[in-house]
Amino acid sequence: MSPAEPLPEFLLEPEDAFIVKNRPVQLRCRASPATQIYFKCNGEWVNQNDHVTRESLDQITGLVVREVDISVSRTQVEELFGLEDYWCQCVAWSSAGTTKSNRAYVRIAYLRKNFEQEPLGREVRMEQEVLLQCRPPEGMPAAEVDWLKNEDVIDPSQDSNFLITIDHDLIIKQARLSDTANYTCVARNVVAKRRSSTATLIVYVSGGWSSWTEWSECNARCGRGWQRRTRSCTNPAPLNGGAFCEGPPFQRVTCTTLCPVDGGWTEWAKWSACGTECTHWRSRECQAPPPRNGGKHCSGSMMESKNCTEGLTVFNSHLNDPNLSHTLAPGMGVAVYAGLVGALLLCVILVLCVGVLAYRRRCRHLHGDITDSSSALTAAFHPGNYKPPRQDNPHHLHPSAPPDLTATAGAFRGPLFSLQQGVIDSPHKIPMTTSPLLDPLPSLKIKVYNSSTLSSMELPADICSDGEILSLKSVGTVGRERDYHSHTLSREPGLSTSTTLGNQGGRLTIPNTGVSLLVPPGTIPQGKFYEMYLIINKWDKTTLPSEGSQTVLSPVVSCGPSGMLLNRPVVLTLPHCAQLDTPTPDWTLTLKTQTHQGAWEEVLTVGEETLSSPCYLQLEEECSHVVMEQLGTYSLVGQSCPPQPACKRLQLALFAPRAPCLSLDYSLRIYCIHDTPHALKEVLDLERSLGGVLLEDPKPLLFKDSYHNLRLSIHDIPHSHWRSKLLAKYQEIPFYHIWSGSQRPLHCTFSLERGSLVVSQLACKICVRQVEGEGQIFQLHTDIQEVMVTTQITRIRKEKATELLGPYAFRLPDSIRQKICASLDAPSARGCDWRLLARSLGFDRYLNYFATKPSPTGVLLDLWEACHQADADLVSLATALEEMGKSEVLVVMTTDGDC
């Protein structure tokens, strides 16, 4: 028996085709073995007479190969009504059954004449970023776009200064003089080719002054005159309509040339005694006046001699005797040498005296530069006061050491270095150095600096003798060691987390701080695993990123390992305390990173991003999300943007000693901290170690950049049972200590005393406000003998460090993510692509950052994951896709996800 004939197998299936103008298209299919092949178009069989059939025999298998062609005209396609395109497919028969081919779609090709957006000419300065936009005409198939520069095609692979985005825009990263040209956008498909209007780009150069020439000589040889110097507008010279240099091309100053003064003789001195040669002499000097400024020297002789015996020589015979000079010369030499030796001895004695005095003075300076910890602990405010450095002492305290928190600072005097009371400037204002604003803390860190090194050491609280003070030489050594290890990151409990991540990514979160790091899938190369960490740097172990009028707005966070190779960006979340809900922008926000040498560098300024910006910063009311490709140490700083002063969000937290209170003394501590989870956690941990409890939830306060201090006062104390130890009506924290963010944490203490141990009820009012600004009031009603349960704050939860690995770290499944990216990454002529998604999600401040990524939609979804890690809700994303009309993606999310 012969073997059974198999089902037909298509060797050639019909392909999609476009009808250009009125030319029909040919559809062809080939199958073996096949007894019959017919086309079926839009569900209806094509007439048998319209088929062109050919048969052949496969030389290898011996099976019959049948090939069929049909022709589809423009009229047939236009007669189709409905939403679906015109399609055809082949159906082949054999004795074993039938087989269907894939559908081939036939569409009418076209290309509209008018561009949706044409490039516009402009004038830009050299090295400026340039964006030329082009939206090609609607067409079928979609038009391909080329850019022409003076009729030459631009190839970004040949010139890296050009970049063509997926939206067909042309970006010139840094405009050069050679980029001055005519630019044309060309769109083409199988039907036609369209050219946009030509955009003329002019790159101009504004003029710059050259260096000043040297001053010319004074034009007056004697007396007052002028000097002149010039410069030219040639560095560079203005080109292509660039502005000419501003300012004068020359400068002139007055000069005075000293006139020459000829020398003049003084009066003759008296005649000397008569010499052995019967002569005497007298002298004069050229000092009346001395020659100056090139004047002539006196003419004539300086000395004059004459015979003193009027010609009578008594010892004439002795004058001619040569032995006389030999007898007088030795005596005169001894006198000269004795005088020189005496002068030398006197100089040596003076040098020794100066050295001894300098040594004793240096020892006194050494002892005076180190503060006794017992006196510092009694200071009014934490951290303690510091002694102003002497101007003549090279080993002075470093300017970054924490200053006193009042305008009137205490002075250090005497061998015990105790604090002396400052002058009270007002009967109603107490200087912070003399009021008990802070209870002593368990340990005090005293910092000693010299001019070249920085050192920090722990001094015991019972220092009482000079012998226990370290020498400056040892301090310098400690400083060098500290500088060498200053960039070693310390991982303290509650301030760090770490885990091992691979290609599937994950998320690191430090609980109760608002700090997290999202590592998307595919960030780490396949087969690689890294021990990644996330650390909040303590304020006393890092240099602050703020400078000038800037203020620190977020914790300093390190993520690593630094230098790690990333295939795609990660997202670092930082909480901040900037008030952003004002109608006009009043902040200039800057993201900074710390180099390996410890210096801070600017990464980007919000609103001033360019294509060279390595990050994208998404701002929310209470946190910021940094999309970046380089791990390291980052922090957010800001400064006021005139004319409106900016505001920082602060928290005021009120603490008291843990009950029961067994002493007559009772203190209330009020902390002024940033309104961030990390700052509140830091204070709670500190008070827990001191035995304090939080009396009520912290209160918010907007602190304005107005140079006004923060004023604290206590009122309505029941004086029959309680007495305040403070003599002033209020206390103040200086504005700069709060605004700079360099003092962490700041607080004031109100010390009270009750009349007897029987008194347990305390009711009072504490007012905290910025002078000429906003304020808050604490209404206190408490029983100090009642054991209170620490106030639970809704934002602070007992959590452990969270490290979510792989798919568990992401709300959006990978299958849905891939389908969204496939649907939105490709540019759409109507703009219904990733750009519209960015606008719907509020990520559209600088779209060019996403346009340079291989998958802009993927980066947007990573940022969405970071922004919604708390609610873990897909509703916002589903709503954005629904508004875009992406119903097919919504169906997938409903089926595969949890929307």
XYZ file of N, CA, C and O in Angstrom, residues 704-818:
460
model
N 10.498 80.373 57.506
C 10.748 81.181 56.312
C 12.181 81.693 56.287
O 12.780 81.970 57.324
N 12.703 81.813 55.064
C 14.051 82.364 54.860
C 13.993 83.887 54.997
O 14.088 84.624 54.021
N 13.839 84.349 56.263
C 13.654 85.776 56.517
C 14.674 86.334 57.491
O 14.569 87.488 57.899
N 15.661 85.503 57.896
C 16.710 85.915 58.830
C 16.157 86.228 60.233
O 16.816 86.880 61.029
N 14.938 85.779 60.543
C 14.371 85.967 61.871
C 14.549 84.690 62.683
O 14.359 83.579 62.173
N 14.841 84.861 63.991
C 15.103 83.730 64.867
C 13.812 83.012 65.237
O 12.704 83.503 65.004
N 13.976 81.823 65.839
C 12.848 81.068 66.368
C 12.744 81.360 67.870
O 13.710 81.166 68.613
N 11.581 81.820 68.311
C 11.385 82.251 69.708
C 10.494 81.239 70.426
O 9.441 80.850 69.922
N 10.920 80.833 71.638
C 10.190 79.875 72.456
C 9.896 80.504 73.809
O 10.785 81.124 74.418
N 8.678 80.320 74.302
C 8.301 80.892 75.596
C 7.285 79.984 76.268
O 6.567 79.225 75.598
N 7.228 80.038 77.601
C 6.304 79.223 78.392
C 5.384 80.157 79.166
O 5.821 81.203 79.679
N 4.089 79.802 79.236
C 3.080 80.678 79.834
C 2.146 79.865 80.718
O 2.083 78.630 80.644
N 1.383 80.616 81.537
C 0.292 80.068 82.354
C 0.760 78.959 83.277
O 0.078 77.936 83.461
N 1.949 79.117 83.859
C 2.420 78.146 84.849
C 1.670 78.392 86.159
O 1.548 79.541 86.605
N 1.140 77.356 86.793
C 0.484 77.553 88.101
C 1.519 77.913 89.173
O 2.176 77.033 89.743
N 1.689 79.206 89.428
C 2.777 79.667 90.300
C 2.593 79.245 91.751
O 3.538 79.318 92.533
N 1.399 78.813 92.137
C 1.215 78.351 93.513
C 1.914 77.025 93.774
O 2.237 76.703 94.922
N 2.162 76.241 92.694
C 2.794 74.928 92.876
C 4.086 74.779 92.061
O 4.883 73.894 92.360
N 4.280 75.613 91.048
C 5.433 75.456 90.165
C 6.166 76.797 90.030
O 5.549 77.864 90.144
N 7.464 76.671 89.758
C 8.285 77.865 89.557
C 9.230 77.608 88.386
O 9.829 76.533 88.278
N 9.334 78.605 87.497
C 10.266 78.494 86.375
C 11.633 78.994 86.798
O 11.759 80.024 87.448
N 12.682 78.250 86.418
C 14.050 78.632 86.761
C 14.626 79.654 85.791
O 15.715 80.193 86.040
N 13.936 79.918 84.714
C 14.438 80.866 83.729
C 14.052 82.279 84.131
O 12.900 82.538 84.518
N 15.000 83.193 84.008
C 14.738 84.578 84.372
C 14.174 85.377 83.209
O 13.511 86.389 83.425
N 14.428 84.948 81.987
C 13.966 85.704 80.830
C 12.562 85.260 80.427
O 12.077 84.202 80.820
N 11.922 86.096 79.633
C 10.571 85.790 79.192
C 10.551 84.787 78.048
O 9.534 84.139 77.813
N 11.650 84.689 77.302
C 11.666 83.773 76.167
C 13.096 83.373 75.860
O 14.053 83.964 76.366
N 13.214 82.334 75.038
C 14.502 81.882 74.524
C 14.439 81.934 73.000
O 13.357 81.869 72.414
N 15.613 82.014 72.354
C 15.657 82.080 70.897
C 16.726 81.142 70.355
O 17.791 80.993 70.956
N 16.399 80.530 69.233
C 17.389 79.776 68.459
C 17.729 80.612 67.235
O 16.825 80.996 66.481
N 19.005 80.942 67.006
C 19.360 81.804 65.868
C 18.893 81.225 64.545
O 18.876 80.006 64.337
N 18.536 82.126 63.638
C 18.022 81.726 62.323
C 19.005 80.826 61.576
O 18.620 79.785 61.029
N 20.279 81.193 61.567
C 21.236 80.466 60.722
C 21.408 79.026 61.181
O 21.607 78.123 60.366
N 21.308 78.773 62.494
C 21.491 77.403 62.970
C 20.388 76.492 62.462
O 20.606 75.305 62.227
N 19.194 77.035 62.285
C 18.087 76.233 61.755
C 18.162 76.141 60.236
O 18.012 75.069 59.652
N 18.433 77.269 59.584
C 18.374 77.292 58.117
C 19.500 76.503 57.475
O 19.313 75.839 56.453
N 20.677 76.557 58.067
C 21.811 75.867 57.440
C 21.672 74.361 57.519
O 22.171 73.642 56.665
N 20.992 73.868 58.561
C 20.863 72.428 58.723
C 22.105 71.780 59.279
O 22.211 70.558 59.306
N 23.082 72.565 59.756
C 24.339 71.994 60.233
C 24.269 71.543 61.687
O 25.137 70.830 62.139
N 23.263 71.974 62.458
C 23.135 71.596 63.862
C 22.019 70.561 63.974
O 20.871 70.870 63.769
N 22.334 69.331 64.321
C 21.325 68.298 64.433
C 21.459 67.547 65.745
O 22.543 67.059 66.058
N 20.375 67.330 66.489
C 19.130 68.095 66.407
C 19.169 69.280 67.376
O 19.853 69.234 68.391
N 18.448 70.341 67.064
C 18.400 71.539 67.898
C 17.230 71.437 68.872
O 16.155 70.984 68.521
N 17.456 71.902 70.119
C 16.351 71.915 71.059
C 16.611 72.924 72.164
O 17.738 73.360 72.387
N 15.532 73.304 72.840
C 15.579 74.164 74.017
C 14.991 73.404 75.201
O 14.148 72.519 75.021
N 15.412 73.782 76.405
C 14.918 73.150 77.627
C 14.301 74.209 78.533
O 14.925 75.259 78.780
N 13.093 73.944 79.035
C 12.458 74.770 80.049
C 12.551 74.011 81.371
O 11.942 72.944 81.522
N 13.310 74.565 82.315
C 13.519 73.920 83.608
C 12.521 74.482 84.616
O 12.450 75.703 84.820
N 11.752 73.574 85.244
C 10.743 73.944 86.233
C 11.072 73.297 87.579
O 11.823 72.311 87.647
N 10.487 73.833 88.630
C 10.653 73.280 89.970
C 9.301 73.316 90.670
O 8.624 74.350 90.715
N 8.887 72.177 91.211
C 7.609 72.125 91.914
C 7.806 72.396 93.398
O 8.886 72.191 93.955
N 6.728 72.828 94.037
C 6.827 73.221 95.433
C 7.098 72.078 96.371
O 7.810 72.242 97.378
N 6.541 70.909 96.099
C 6.753 69.745 96.954
C 6.582 68.496 96.118
O 6.080 68.536 94.986
N 6.963 67.351 96.690
C 6.841 66.082 95.981
C 5.392 65.654 95.827
O 5.093 64.747 95.041
N 4.479 66.280 96.573
C 3.073 65.927 96.474
C 2.471 66.430 95.171
O 1.550 65.832 94.612
N 2.975 67.534 94.644
C 2.446 68.124 93.414
C 2.758 67.198 92.231
O 3.911 66.827 92.009
N 1.722 66.852 91.485
C 1.918 65.963 90.334
C 1.284 66.501 89.055
O 1.643 66.074 87.960
N 0.315 67.419 89.176
C -0.359 67.942 88.000
C 0.384 69.167 87.447
O 0.779 70.044 88.223
N 0.584 69.176 86.153
C 1.242 70.308 85.493
C 0.393 70.709 84.289
O 0.096 69.893 83.410
N -0.002 71.978 84.265
C -0.732 72.535 83.126
C -0.072 73.850 82.741
O 0.117 74.731 83.581
N 0.309 73.970 81.494
C 0.942 75.192 81.022
C 0.804 75.266 79.507
O 0.280 74.352 78.855
N 1.305 76.351 78.942
C 1.233 76.584 77.498
C 2.624 76.977 77.012
O 3.266 77.846 77.609
N 3.076 76.325 75.951
C 4.389 76.614 75.364
C 4.156 77.141 73.954
O 3.520 76.473 73.128
N 4.651 78.339 73.683
C 4.506 78.974 72.377
C 5.840 78.922 71.632
O 6.886 79.263 72.196
N 5.775 78.513 70.382
C 6.957 78.466 69.512
C 6.586 79.164 68.211
O 5.633 78.763 67.535
N 7.319 80.187 67.852
C 7.033 80.885 66.600
C 8.290 81.564 66.085
O 9.201 81.885 66.864
N 8.315 81.747 64.771
C 9.385 82.525 64.167
C 9.022 84.006 64.268
O 7.872 84.386 64.049
N 9.987 84.807 64.655
C 9.735 86.241 64.783
C 9.207 86.767 63.449
O 9.819 86.545 62.393
N 8.048 87.438 63.505
C 7.365 87.930 62.309
C 7.033 86.794 61.341
O 7.073 86.963 60.131
N 6.706 85.620 61.898
C 6.355 84.478 61.055
C 5.303 83.619 61.720
O 4.552 84.071 62.585
N 5.222 82.349 61.318
C 4.219 81.433 61.825
C 4.654 80.832 63.149
O 5.831 80.889 63.531
N 3.678 80.216 63.861
C 3.978 79.628 65.155
C 3.033 78.507 65.501
O 2.064 78.223 64.784
N 3.335 77.822 66.641
C 2.522 76.738 67.160
C 2.430 76.873 68.677
O 3.314 77.469 69.317
N 1.365 76.304 69.265
C 1.156 76.355 70.708
C 0.923 74.933 71.213
O 0.112 74.187 70.660
N 1.679 74.531 72.265
C 1.478 73.268 72.948
C 0.636 73.532 74.201
O 1.057 74.291 75.092
N -0.536 72.932 74.292
C -1.375 72.991 75.489
C -1.089 71.733 76.300
O -1.484 70.632 75.919
N -0.379 71.901 77.434
C 0.116 70.765 78.185
C -0.745 70.535 79.418
O -0.925 71.449 80.245
N -1.272 69.330 79.568
C -1.986 68.880 80.769
C -1.489 67.470 81.051
O -1.847 66.524 80.331
N -0.678 67.296 82.094
C -0.064 65.998 82.334
C 0.079 65.745 83.818
O 0.128 66.684 84.632
N 0.135 64.467 84.156
C 0.421 64.012 85.514
C 1.818 63.424 85.497
O 2.051 62.363 84.894
N 2.766 64.094 86.139
C 4.173 63.682 86.027
C 4.458 62.402 86.809
O 5.537 61.822 86.654
N 3.532 61.955 87.661
C 3.734 60.722 88.417
C 3.097 59.524 87.730
O 3.310 58.390 88.142
N 2.312 59.784 86.705
C 1.632 58.691 86.018
C 2.542 58.113 84.952
O 3.107 58.836 84.124
N 2.695 56.797 84.981
C 3.547 56.132 83.999
C 2.847 56.175 82.649
O 1.798 55.557 82.452
N 3.398 56.961 81.731
C 2.762 57.150 80.428
C 3.326 56.185 79.412
O 4.501 55.824 79.452
N 2.459 55.779 78.514
C 2.905 54.993 77.361
C 3.347 55.969 76.291
O 2.660 56.949 75.995
N 4.504 55.756 75.740
C 5.040 56.668 74.737
C 4.048 56.879 73.608
O 3.460 55.929 73.089
N 3.825 58.135 73.245
C 2.884 58.459 72.171
C 3.280 57.745 70.891
O 4.433 57.800 70.466
N 2.325 57.060 70.303
C 2.587 56.352 69.060
C 2.292 57.279 67.893
O 1.207 57.845 67.796
N 3.216 57.484 67.034
C 3.059 58.336 65.868
C 2.702 57.457 64.687
O 3.341 56.428 64.447
N 1.685 57.852 63.988
C 1.180 57.008 62.907
C 2.228 56.768 61.837
O 2.220 55.737 61.179
N 3.143 57.711 61.641
C 4.131 57.551 60.572
C 5.267 56.620 60.971
O 5.983 56.114 60.136
N 5.482 56.445 62.296
C 6.602 55.635 62.755
C 6.096 54.252 63.120
O 5.293 54.093 64.017
N 6.556 53.255 62.416
C 6.143 51.891 62.670
C 7.377 51.074 63.000
O 8.485 51.355 62.535
N 7.174 50.044 63.798
C 8.270 49.147 64.130
C 8.511 48.228 62.946
O 7.803 47.244 62.738
N 9.485 48.579 62.173
C 9.794 47.794 60.993
C 11.252 47.397 61.017
O 12.077 48.031 61.659
N 11.533 46.349 60.288
C 12.911 45.954 60.067
C 13.318 46.404 58.670
O 12.491 46.722 57.840
N 14.611 46.423 58.449
C 15.097 46.805 57.131
C 14.490 45.869 56.080
O 14.432 44.657 56.265
N 14.019 46.460 54.989
C 13.292 45.709 53.972
C 14.151 45.550 52.736
O 14.652 46.533 52.208
N 14.311 44.296 52.303
C 14.986 44.025 51.040
C 14.089 43.066 50.263
O 13.987 41.891 50.588
N 13.402 43.595 49.245
C 12.546 42.780 48.393
C 13.327 42.397 47.148
O 13.917 43.249 46.490
N 13.334 41.106 46.833
C 14.157 40.606 45.742
C 13.267 40.133 44.597
O 12.158 39.612 44.810
N 13.768 40.304 43.363
C 13.117 39.766 42.194
C 11.717 40.317 41.972
O 11.410 41.469 42.280
N 10.802 39.495 41.447
C 9.450 39.976 41.112
C 8.663 40.484 42.313
O 7.740 41.279 42.151
N 8.999 40.037 43.536
C 8.253 40.478 44.712
C 8.472 41.962 45.003
O 7.726 42.558 45.779
N 9.488 42.575 44.417
C 9.776 43.985 44.683
C 8.961 44.923 43.809
O 8.975 46.133 44.039
N 8.260 44.399 42.813
C 7.602 45.257 41.837
C 6.102 44.938 41.790
O 5.687 43.778 41.832
N 5.329 46.011 41.711
C 3.875 45.858 41.645
C 3.424 45.426 40.259
O 2.430 44.742 40.116
N 4.167 45.801 39.246
C 3.778 45.525 37.868
C 4.475 44.251 37.388
O 5.712 44.203 37.346
N 3.731 43.189 37.035
C 4.371 41.960 36.529
C 5.173 42.233 35.264
O 4.860 43.141 34.485
N 6.190 41.411 35.055
C 7.091 41.633 33.930
C 6.366 41.468 32.594
O 6.651 42.181 31.637
N 5.397 40.559 32.524
C 4.689 40.357 31.257
C 3.888 41.594 30.870
O 3.873 42.010 29.700
N 3.236 42.226 31.856
C 2.475 43.441 31.564
C 3.422 44.577 31.195
O 3.155 45.360 30.269
N 4.539 44.676 31.903
C 5.525 45.727 31.603
C 5.996 45.635 30.156
O 6.067 46.640 29.444
N 6.316 44.421 29.698
C 6.812 44.253 28.332
C 5.757 44.649 27.304
O 6.072 45.274 26.285
